[in-house]
Amino acid sequence: MKIASRRAAAFLPAAMTLLILFPAARASDDFFDSVDDHLKFSALNGAVEGRISGLLDLEEYYVQQPSPGLVYENHSFLFNPRLTLNLDLQLGKQFYLFAQARADRGYDPSEESDGQVRADQYALRYTPCADDRVNFQVGKFAGVVGSWSKRDDSWQNPFITPPLPYENLTSILDSAAAPSGSALNSWQNLSKNSRLPIIWDANYTSGASIFGSIGNFDYAAEIKNASISSNPDSWSITSVGFSNPTYSGRLGWRPNEAWNLGVSSSVGTYLIPVAAGTLPPGEGLDDYREITVAQDASFAWHHLQLWAECYETRFQVPTVGNADTLAYYIEAKYKFTPEFFAALRWNQQIYNTVPNGSGGMTVWDSDTARIDAAFTYRFTPHIQAKIQYSFNDQYDGIQATQNFVAAQFTVRF
Amino acid sequence: MKLFLGLFAVELIFSMGGWAQAQATIEGHIDLPKSPTAEVINKRYESDGEPGVIIPDPPAAVVYLDGVFAPAKQPATAQMAQKNLDFVPRLLPVRVGTKVEFPNQDPTYHSVFSFSQPKRFDLGRYRGDETPIPSVIFDKPGPVVCRCDIHENMRAIILVLLTPYFARTDAKGDYRIGGLPSGSYTFCAWLNDKTVLQKHVELQKGTTLHVNFP
C-alpha cells in the first residue's frame, strides 16, 4: 500500500504537468461535450427526461501525523481516487428523482479501505404547485443546516477539504458518554473513528423534508434519522433506525442576487444505541441531544465570492452537563482569469468549560484555528487541477502547528 | 423580440453593403441534425423556482460566402441573451470586430465565460440590471463556445466570420441570403466545429441561386 501511495504521489504532479504542456487537453472539450450529450435521455414522449453526470477525482494528501480532520491516514501520503456518478430524473412536472453514487476509498479519505461503492444520496421530490412555494422530499440527502453542503463536490468547492466546522473532530463520542469533564477533555486524544465534529461534511442522513421559496424568502424543515454530527455509518435508514430522529430547519433571505442570508437550527440525539450502557440508570439516548444554531451569509459580485458561517453547538453530556462550542469560517474566492482562481479561508473553533468532576472547571477540548489557501487552474470547462495548503494551530492539543498539503485533479462530465 | 430585431438590423446592414455593389441572392435548405434532448436541471441541493427541464431551441446552421471583402466601416453590435436558463440564440454568427452584448434576462445570476482559442473571456457574475450590459468584442475568426459557470446546462456558440455575407437558417433548415456581390465564390454551410460543407457558386447580378446541402 505504501508503494502504491508513493507511485500515486509521483503520478499526480506528472499528470498535471502533462496537461499543462500538451494543449491536447483543451481539444478534449468537444469530446466531453459529446459525452454530455450522450448522457442525456428521454422516454415516454418526453414525460421522463434524464441526465447522468459525474466527476472523476484523483487526490493526493500530504499530512502531518496525527492526520487532521476527516482524513484517515497513518502515513505521510494518501492517494484517494474517487468516481462520482449523478442521476437526475424529471418525471413529468411534479416529480424529480436524484441519486448519487461514489466509488472511492471511503466517504472520507482513508487508508483503511482499498475501495468501496456507495449510494450517498437518493431522493424523490414532489412539487404539487406550479411555482416553488412548497416541495416534499423523502430519501437520503444533504441536510438543510448551513449552506456549505451545496458546494461539497470537487467542482464547486474551491478547496479540497471542507470548512473546519464540517470536519474538526471534537472529544464527543457517539458510542459512549464521558463520565466527567476531565475524561471528556482527554478523549480528544482517542482514535478518530468514534469522535464527532459538530456537523459531519454534507450530512447525507435519511428522512423527509418540506421546503420552498416565497418571494425573496426560502424555508426548509426536515426530520432525519441521525444527528448532523453523525458518522456516515449512521446515515442509512437501516443502520440506526428512526427511533431517535433529528429535527432541523433553515430560513433564508435573498435581498437580491448578490446576497444570501440564512439562519438554521437542529436538535437531535447524537449518541448511538451502543452508548446506552454508559448512560445514568433510567435515562435514554434521547435525553441527551446535540442542539445547534447556525448563521450563514454569502455574497457574490463579478469575480468575487464570499461565504461565512457560524455554528453555536451544545452537546448535552450525562453527568458533565452542557458542552458548548462555537465554530466559524470566512471564505473568499477570486477569479483572476477564465482559467485561474484562488481561495482563502479562515476557520476557528473555540470550546467552553465544563465541570471537571473534582470541583473545578476545564475546557472540554482544545481551541483550534486554521487557515486554508487554495489555487485552481481550469484547463477546460471539464478539467481542473487544484492545490491546497493548510496550517492548523491547536491550543494545547496534539495537532498544534500542523501543515497539510493536498492536490486534486478533476474531470467533470 | 429586441434581440431578433438587433440581429435583423445587423444582417440588413451587411446586406445593404453588398447591395450597393451588386445584387445576387442564394437560398436553399440544409438538412439539420435532430433536435437535442431536453436538459434536466440539477436541483439536488435546492429548488429555487428554476424550471426542471430546459427545452433547447431547434438546431440551426450558418451559411456564409467565403472570400476577402472590405472591412466594415463601423463595428456592429449583436446580442446573446440569457433567458430561462438558456442562451438565446444558441448559435450566433457575427463578423470579426463585432461587439456582442450578453444581457441577463433571468431573475438570477449568470456568469458567462469561454475558453475557446479565438476569444477567452469571463464576465463574472452579473444580474439583469447591470449597466452597461456586459459585452465582448470578437476580434478573431472561429467558433467561440460560451458557457455559464453557474448553470452547467448552458452552452452556445458565437461563430466569428471574416465575411459580411452570412445568415442563420430557420428551424426547418431553410435560409435566404441576399445582397451578395457577383463573382465566383466558395459558399459554406457551418453545422458544427467538425462539419463545414462547401460548394462552389457563380453569382450573377439580379439572379437567385438555389443551393441545398443534403
XYZ file of C-alpha atoms in Angstrom:
627
model
C 0.000 0.000 0.000
C 2.859 2.376 0.793
C 4.425 1.695 -2.593
C 1.098 2.350 -4.263
C 0.812 5.641 -2.430
C 4.308 6.693 -3.468
C 3.582 5.838 -7.073
C 0.405 7.818 -6.858
C 2.303 10.713 -5.292
C 4.515 10.796 -8.360
C 1.639 10.243 -10.747
C -0.451 13.251 -9.843
C 2.137 16.011 -10.426
C 3.170 14.218 -13.606
C -0.404 14.169 -14.837
C -0.796 17.869 -14.120
C 2.475 18.707 -15.875
C 1.419 16.761 -18.938
C -1.834 18.658 -19.055
C -0.058 21.979 -18.865
C 2.465 21.025 -21.540
C 0.101 19.440 -24.006
C -2.720 21.619 -25.281
C -4.444 18.397 -26.319
C -6.340 18.679 -23.062
C -8.012 21.756 -24.444
C -9.004 19.864 -27.551
C -10.845 17.411 -25.320
C -13.672 19.923 -24.941
C -15.581 18.556 -27.901
C -15.198 15.046 -26.582
C -16.662 15.870 -23.180
C -19.454 17.948 -24.710
C -20.288 14.932 -26.841
C -20.220 12.690 -23.763
C -22.588 15.128 -22.035
C -24.967 14.976 -24.982
C -24.934 11.188 -24.975
C -25.666 11.011 -21.253
C -29.000 12.788 -21.666
C -32.060 10.705 -22.379
C -35.779 10.955 -22.797
C -38.609 8.430 -22.568
C -42.386 8.221 -22.779
C -42.644 11.103 -25.248
C -40.761 13.470 -23.006
C -42.656 12.602 -19.812
C -39.365 11.331 -18.419
C -36.230 13.368 -19.008
C -32.948 12.250 -17.541
C -29.307 13.051 -17.315
C -26.241 11.282 -15.969
C -23.264 13.348 -14.942
C -20.197 12.800 -12.864
C -16.798 13.697 -11.527
C -13.550 11.785 -11.568
C -11.187 12.964 -8.841
C -7.603 11.963 -8.199
C -6.433 13.288 -4.842
C -3.089 13.178 -3.141
C -2.701 14.209 0.504
C 0.421 15.028 2.448
C -0.404 15.017 6.141
C 1.490 15.520 9.355
C 0.512 12.937 11.943
C -1.918 12.652 13.544
C -3.863 13.237 10.353
C -6.221 16.213 10.592
C -9.969 16.494 10.087
C -11.661 13.672 8.256
C -8.520 12.316 6.579
C -7.737 8.842 7.919
C -4.098 8.039 7.175
C -1.283 6.850 9.417
C 1.481 7.668 6.923
C 2.578 10.882 5.282
C 0.886 10.325 1.938
C -2.565 9.199 0.946
C -3.803 8.667 -2.596
C -7.570 8.858 -2.966
C -9.258 8.313 -6.346
C -12.991 8.956 -6.490
C -15.641 8.457 -9.141
C -18.962 10.229 -8.547
C -21.989 9.481 -10.704
C -25.180 11.554 -10.534
C -28.569 10.716 -11.929
C -31.165 13.479 -12.323
C -34.619 12.433 -13.487
C -37.564 14.739 -14.084
C -40.781 12.702 -14.062
C -43.496 14.895 -15.505
C -43.737 18.354 -13.998
C -44.212 17.369 -10.373
C -41.697 14.656 -9.577
C -37.927 14.862 -9.524
C -35.662 11.983 -8.568
C -31.949 12.147 -7.994
C -29.266 9.711 -6.958
C -25.561 9.995 -6.331
C -23.173 7.031 -6.172
C -19.475 7.116 -5.389
C -16.619 4.646 -5.784
C -13.611 5.599 -3.657
C -11.605 4.711 -0.548
C -14.363 5.578 1.878
C -16.697 8.548 2.294
C -13.778 10.273 3.990
C -10.322 9.630 2.518
C -8.934 6.607 4.336
C -6.035 4.209 4.032
C -8.169 1.596 5.732
C -10.139 0.824 2.629
C -8.884 -0.159 -0.802
C -12.229 0.620 -2.294
C -15.953 0.796 -1.784
C -19.021 1.741 -3.758
C -21.822 3.617 -2.014
C -25.121 5.275 -2.764
C -24.505 8.568 -0.969
C -27.746 10.283 -1.954
C -31.090 9.207 -3.360
C -34.348 11.068 -3.006
C -37.734 11.619 -4.589
C -39.205 15.138 -4.650
C -42.831 16.095 -5.167
C -43.706 19.637 -6.198
C -47.508 19.980 -6.086
C -47.773 23.602 -7.256
C -46.680 25.244 -10.478
C -44.390 27.554 -8.541
C -41.815 26.660 -5.926
C -43.740 27.557 -2.761
C -43.723 24.002 -1.427
C -41.798 20.794 -2.130
C -41.824 17.462 -0.316
C -38.804 15.201 -0.396
C -38.040 11.765 1.014
C -34.831 9.758 0.871
C -31.189 10.092 1.877
C -29.888 13.555 1.097
C -27.851 16.522 2.302
C -29.074 18.251 5.434
C -30.636 21.701 5.413
C -28.468 23.170 8.187
C -25.938 25.720 6.977
C -25.086 26.487 3.379
C -21.945 24.527 2.583
C -23.479 21.191 1.533
C -24.410 22.513 -1.924
C -20.695 23.221 -2.528
C -19.379 19.893 -1.297
C -18.280 18.462 -4.652
C -14.813 18.974 -6.050
C -16.006 21.284 -8.825
C -17.949 23.670 -6.578
C -15.645 23.666 -3.560
C -12.620 25.911 -4.184
C -10.807 23.823 -1.560
C -10.171 20.093 -1.272
C -11.290 19.777 2.339
C -14.470 21.118 3.988
C -14.502 24.147 6.321
C -13.411 23.455 9.902
C -16.919 23.175 11.461
C -17.694 20.367 8.996
C -14.671 18.217 9.774
C -12.957 19.162 13.040
C -13.400 16.161 15.310
C -14.192 17.063 18.920
C -13.828 14.900 22.007
C -17.522 13.984 21.859
C -18.092 10.323 21.018
C -21.252 8.805 19.606
C -20.528 5.432 21.205
C -20.119 6.488 24.853
C -20.931 9.324 27.238
C -17.976 10.803 29.103
C -18.142 10.164 32.875
C -16.585 13.551 33.738
C -15.349 16.795 32.253
C -11.740 15.701 32.660
C -12.473 12.461 30.853
C -14.210 14.381 28.090
C -11.164 16.632 27.683
C -8.854 13.627 27.489
C -10.998 11.933 24.839
C -9.654 14.357 22.234
C -6.662 12.019 22.114
C -8.754 8.925 21.352
C -8.952 7.295 17.948
C -10.723 9.413 15.353
C -13.092 6.603 14.450
C -15.724 7.366 17.079
C -15.261 11.118 17.647
C -17.709 13.613 16.174
C -17.480 17.072 14.613
C -20.378 19.458 15.161
C -21.594 18.724 11.618
C -20.216 15.906 9.504
C -19.487 17.108 5.995
C -22.597 17.256 3.792
C -24.561 15.145 6.288
C -26.397 12.743 3.948
C -28.786 11.402 6.596
C -32.122 9.727 5.787
C -35.586 11.156 6.253
C -38.085 13.616 4.838
C -38.186 17.341 4.272
C -40.509 20.137 3.234
C -39.055 23.235 1.625
C -39.776 26.026 -0.794
C -39.421 29.686 -1.559
C -41.866 32.565 -1.385
C -40.643 35.808 -2.831
C -37.176 36.569 -1.525
C -37.542 34.104 1.330
C -36.932 30.390 1.402
C -37.535 27.816 4.082
C -36.728 24.184 4.794
C -37.610 21.763 7.578
C -36.634 18.137 7.857
C -36.826 15.096 10.077
C -33.841 12.782 9.746
C -32.721 9.520 11.317
C -29.428 10.812 12.768
C -27.903 13.999 14.125
C -25.986 16.485 11.994
C -22.797 15.356 13.754
C -23.413 11.691 12.997
C -20.849 9.452 11.353
C -21.547 8.353 7.729
C -22.044 4.815 9.109
C -25.234 6.116 10.763
C -26.710 7.866 7.744
C -28.513 4.939 6.185
C -32.034 4.276 7.465
C -31.036 0.651 8.086
C -28.122 1.488 10.389
C -29.617 3.312 13.383
C -33.327 3.205 12.570
C -35.659 6.123 13.164
C -36.318 5.831 16.890
C -34.355 8.982 17.814
C -34.957 11.441 14.979
C -33.252 14.778 14.473
C -35.273 17.894 13.592
C -33.659 20.639 11.546
C -34.744 23.767 9.738
C -33.446 26.784 7.868
C -34.882 30.186 6.964
C -33.222 32.074 4.153
C -33.493 35.578 2.748
C -32.168 36.768 -0.594
C -32.490 40.546 -0.701
C -31.038 40.409 -4.221
C -28.953 38.142 -6.423
C -25.729 39.110 -4.662
C -26.685 38.287 -1.087
C -27.932 35.104 0.513
C -28.538 35.079 4.258
C -29.799 32.253 6.432
C -30.353 31.009 9.963
C -30.724 27.339 10.750
C -31.119 25.087 13.728
C -31.028 21.411 14.570
C -31.955 19.285 17.578
C -31.277 15.575 17.759
C -29.772 12.626 19.575
C -26.079 12.234 18.857
C -25.449 9.069 20.852
C -25.966 5.751 19.073
C -27.544 2.661 20.704
C -24.209 1.177 21.756
C -23.795 4.176 24.117
C -26.867 3.225 26.131
C -24.752 1.304 28.640
C -22.809 4.473 29.555
C -25.913 6.476 30.464
C -27.159 7.008 34.025
C -29.760 4.456 35.115
C -33.238 5.170 33.837
C -32.179 7.592 31.133
C -32.339 7.086 27.392
C -30.398 8.241 24.371
C -32.944 10.938 23.555
C -32.402 12.596 26.934
C -29.079 13.892 25.583
C -29.068 15.899 22.412
C -26.968 17.970 20.119
C -28.539 21.420 19.802
C -27.187 23.692 17.079
C -27.952 27.189 15.883
C -26.163 28.401 12.759
C -25.978 31.560 10.667
C -24.765 31.699 7.092
C -24.147 34.515 4.629
C -22.813 34.649 1.113
C -22.087 37.410 -1.347
C -21.121 37.335 -4.999
C -20.302 40.108 -7.424
C -18.438 39.747 -10.685
C -15.307 37.667 -9.982
C -15.525 37.765 -6.197
C -17.411 35.323 -3.972
C -17.576 35.390 -0.176
C -19.046 32.903 2.276
C -19.273 32.836 6.053
C -20.936 30.512 8.516
C -21.081 30.428 12.298
C -22.158 27.449 14.387
C -23.099 27.520 18.072
C -23.448 23.949 19.285
C -24.336 22.346 22.603
C -23.785 18.645 23.333
C -25.780 17.550 26.376
C -23.483 15.123 28.186
C -24.696 12.939 31.074
C -23.022 13.769 34.407
C -20.926 16.515 32.766
C -23.654 18.921 31.652
C -23.636 21.125 28.580
C -20.529 21.022 26.410
C -20.719 24.182 24.289
C -18.606 25.148 21.315
C -18.571 27.882 18.676
C -17.096 27.397 15.230
C -16.999 29.659 12.203
C -15.242 30.251 8.929
C -14.899 33.111 6.456
C -14.035 32.223 2.879
C -13.187 34.268 -0.201
C -12.696 33.195 -3.803
C -11.486 35.427 -6.598
C -11.268 34.539 -10.270
C -8.232 36.223 -11.821
C -8.633 34.845 -15.342
C -11.116 32.481 -17.013
C -8.797 29.618 -16.058
C -7.315 30.614 -12.714
C -8.822 31.354 -9.337
C -7.616 31.428 -5.759
C -9.359 30.998 -2.432
C -8.552 31.816 1.171
C -10.388 30.586 4.260
C -10.030 31.406 7.931
C -11.515 28.855 10.355
C -11.750 28.783 14.128
C -13.403 26.646 16.779
C -13.447 27.503 20.486
C -14.734 25.482 23.416
C -16.448 26.392 26.647
C -15.652 24.976 30.071
C -17.400 22.100 31.835
C -17.147 20.802 35.439
C -14.052 18.627 35.680
C -15.549 16.306 38.287
C -13.188 17.494 41.028
C -14.929 20.732 41.890
C -13.234 22.836 39.221
C -13.819 23.641 35.584
C -11.981 22.520 32.484
C -12.149 23.315 28.773
C -13.670 20.238 27.160
C -11.489 20.266 24.012
C -8.615 22.271 22.541
C -9.329 25.519 20.705
C -8.338 25.306 17.055
C -7.566 27.851 14.354
C -6.780 27.036 10.737
C -6.023 28.942 7.584
C -6.542 27.351 4.167
C -5.249 28.626 0.848
C -6.045 27.012 -2.489
C -5.319 27.636 -6.143
C -7.300 26.149 -9.015
C -6.454 26.069 -12.690
C -9.168 25.076 -15.151
C -7.647 23.696 -18.320
C -11.053 23.389 -19.931
C -14.655 23.620 -18.766
C -14.298 19.926 -17.905
C -10.796 19.545 -16.439
C -9.211 21.290 -13.487
C -6.335 20.902 -11.039
C -6.279 22.255 -7.507
C -3.712 22.545 -4.749
C -4.391 23.406 -1.113
C -2.174 24.299 1.800
C -3.489 24.451 5.356
C -1.860 25.495 8.582
C -3.569 24.256 11.714
C -2.911 25.604 15.183
C -4.460 23.772 18.092
C -4.030 25.336 21.512
C -2.505 22.824 23.932
C -3.535 19.945 21.674
C -1.883 17.165 19.725
C -2.448 18.914 16.395
C -0.618 22.152 17.175
C 1.308 23.807 14.296
C 0.362 21.239 11.735
C 0.883 21.512 7.971
C -1.334 19.936 5.369
C -0.933 19.851 1.595
C -3.332 18.297 -0.890
C -3.597 18.212 -4.662
C -6.626 17.270 -6.680
C -7.156 16.600 -10.360
C -10.767 16.588 -11.543
C -12.535 15.627 -14.735
C -16.182 16.656 -14.944
C -18.689 15.131 -17.318
C -38.026 40.332 -29.939
C -35.420 43.037 -29.279
C -32.700 40.503 -29.906
C -34.106 39.373 -33.202
C -34.610 42.966 -34.318
C -30.960 43.567 -33.493
C -29.860 40.552 -35.491
C -32.102 41.572 -38.341
C -30.565 45.045 -38.302
C -27.039 43.617 -38.385
C -27.861 41.387 -41.323
C -29.672 44.216 -43.062
C -26.611 46.467 -42.813
C -24.420 43.752 -44.285
C -26.967 43.013 -46.958
C -27.264 46.659 -47.956
C -23.480 46.957 -48.165
C -23.421 44.146 -50.680
C -26.489 45.519 -52.476
C -24.546 48.654 -53.285
C -22.040 46.561 -55.232
C -24.426 44.217 -56.968
C -27.371 42.067 -56.075
C -27.417 38.327 -56.005
C -29.281 36.002 -53.715
C -28.736 32.469 -52.521
C -31.486 30.468 -50.936
C -31.859 26.838 -50.102
C -32.155 24.203 -47.462
C -29.779 22.414 -45.120
C -30.517 19.072 -43.519
C -30.093 19.840 -39.840
C -29.207 17.367 -37.138
C -32.042 16.174 -34.934
C -33.160 18.353 -32.040
C -31.068 17.992 -28.895
C -32.506 16.162 -25.917
C -34.063 18.322 -23.224
C -31.777 19.358 -20.376
C -32.674 18.233 -16.868
C -31.570 20.829 -14.354
C -29.556 19.623 -11.384
C -31.669 20.544 -8.367
C -30.106 18.142 -5.894
C -29.445 20.707 -3.178
C -32.225 23.210 -3.542
C -35.138 24.272 -5.596
C -35.374 27.988 -6.200
C -38.127 28.241 -8.742
C -35.973 27.330 -11.699
C -37.568 25.052 -14.285
C -36.850 21.330 -14.016
C -36.316 20.826 -17.727
C -34.932 23.168 -20.364
C -36.249 22.565 -23.865
C -33.482 23.839 -26.147
C -34.095 25.700 -29.374
C -34.122 23.522 -32.503
C -30.673 23.228 -34.096
C -29.600 25.727 -36.727
C -26.744 26.163 -39.188
C -24.908 29.174 -40.562
C -24.338 29.803 -44.273
C -21.749 32.260 -45.457
C -19.955 33.418 -48.542
C -16.258 32.800 -48.145
C -13.840 35.352 -49.526
C -11.926 38.546 -48.893
C -14.154 41.580 -48.521
C -13.725 45.185 -47.494
C -13.632 45.719 -43.738
C -16.731 47.042 -42.017
C -16.947 50.821 -41.806
C -18.471 50.653 -38.347
C -18.235 47.784 -35.885
C -21.549 46.037 -35.434
C -23.294 45.071 -32.219
C -25.212 41.868 -31.587
C -26.781 40.262 -28.538
C -26.755 36.820 -26.987
C -29.176 36.901 -24.054
C -29.552 34.572 -21.109
C -33.204 33.771 -20.707
C -34.967 30.907 -18.923
C -31.564 29.437 -18.062
C -30.517 29.156 -21.683
C -28.642 31.223 -24.244
C -30.825 32.934 -26.832
C -29.866 32.285 -29.548
C -27.714 29.198 -29.080
C -25.926 29.899 -32.372
C -24.985 33.459 -33.274
C -22.980 34.332 -36.416
C -21.118 37.653 -36.298
C -18.438 39.352 -38.339
C -14.963 39.883 -36.923
C -14.898 43.060 -34.861
C -18.494 42.745 -33.687
C -19.328 43.645 -30.112
C -21.620 41.035 -28.602
C -23.658 42.014 -25.550
C -24.743 39.380 -23.052
C -27.867 40.731 -21.299
C -29.114 38.695 -18.361
C -32.900 38.418 -18.666
C -33.311 35.955 -15.782
C -34.043 36.833 -12.145
C -30.830 35.089 -11.108
C -27.111 35.496 -11.639
C -25.357 34.285 -14.757
C -21.606 34.042 -15.316
C -20.738 33.793 -18.993
C -17.276 32.633 -19.983
C -15.383 30.974 -22.816
C -12.153 29.009 -23.036
C -12.183 28.967 -26.866
C -8.988 29.970 -28.615
C -10.433 32.823 -30.720
C -11.678 34.572 -27.571
C -11.116 33.708 -23.918
C -13.192 35.732 -21.536
C -15.008 35.581 -18.228
C -17.689 38.149 -17.439
C -18.096 37.095 -13.816
C -21.431 37.043 -12.022
C -23.850 39.726 -13.074
C -27.555 40.397 -12.828
C -30.170 41.745 -15.187
C -29.936 45.426 -14.294
C -26.177 45.601 -14.797
C -25.158 48.626 -16.865
C -23.515 48.776 -19.246
C -24.580 45.359 -20.478
C -21.565 43.035 -20.190
C -20.045 42.686 -23.643
C -17.083 41.277 -25.527
C -15.541 42.306 -28.863
C -14.764 39.294 -31.021
C -11.665 40.168 -32.989
C -10.523 36.787 -34.300
C -12.406 34.369 -36.554
C -13.556 30.967 -35.380
C -16.179 29.326 -33.217
C -16.378 30.551 -29.624
C -18.182 28.243 -27.215
C -19.913 30.263 -24.490
C -20.973 28.718 -21.192
C -22.339 29.774 -17.832
C -20.233 28.989 -14.780
C -23.365 28.661 -12.627
C -25.725 26.711 -14.904
C -23.825 23.819 -16.423
C -26.553 23.094 -18.984
C -26.000 26.432 -20.748
C -23.898 26.208 -23.891
C -23.931 28.346 -27.052
C -21.672 29.157 -29.976
C -20.711 32.503 -31.441
C -19.368 31.888 -34.932
C -16.982 34.710 -35.747
C -16.620 35.113 -39.515
C -14.392 37.180 -41.779
C -17.163 37.693 -44.298
C -20.051 40.147 -44.003
C -22.311 37.826 -46.010
C -23.899 35.247 -43.763
C -27.233 34.078 -42.433
C -28.587 31.645 -39.894
C -31.065 29.017 -41.011
C -34.524 28.825 -39.538
C -35.657 25.815 -37.508
C -36.572 23.915 -40.687
C -33.114 24.432 -42.179
C -34.251 26.997 -44.778
C -32.219 30.107 -45.458
C -32.057 33.099 -47.778
C -29.115 35.444 -48.021
C -29.359 38.482 -50.288
C -27.341 41.473 -51.409
C -24.415 39.318 -52.485
C -21.695 40.580 -54.834
C -21.423 38.896 -58.204
C -18.445 36.671 -58.852
C -17.030 33.244 -58.151
C -17.022 32.139 -54.513
C -16.981 29.249 -52.092
C -20.300 29.026 -50.283
C -20.147 27.321 -46.897
C -22.621 25.775 -44.502
C -21.386 25.540 -40.910
C -23.209 22.837 -38.968
C -20.703 22.383 -36.158
C -16.991 22.637 -35.491
C -16.292 19.429 -37.409
C -18.846 19.781 -40.194
C -18.451 22.642 -42.639
C -19.944 21.850 -46.037
C -18.739 23.752 -49.099
C -19.956 24.392 -52.622
C -18.576 26.488 -55.428
C -21.007 29.153 -56.622
C -21.068 31.617 -59.511
C -23.125 34.659 -58.562
C -24.602 36.935 -61.186
C -26.279 40.271 -60.680
C -30.018 40.045 -60.244
C -30.177 36.279 -60.000
C -31.230 33.909 -57.248
C -29.246 30.735 -56.805
C -30.706 27.660 -55.107
C -28.156 25.748 -53.051
C -29.120 22.810 -50.880
C -26.803 20.992 -48.508
C -28.019 17.432 -48.047
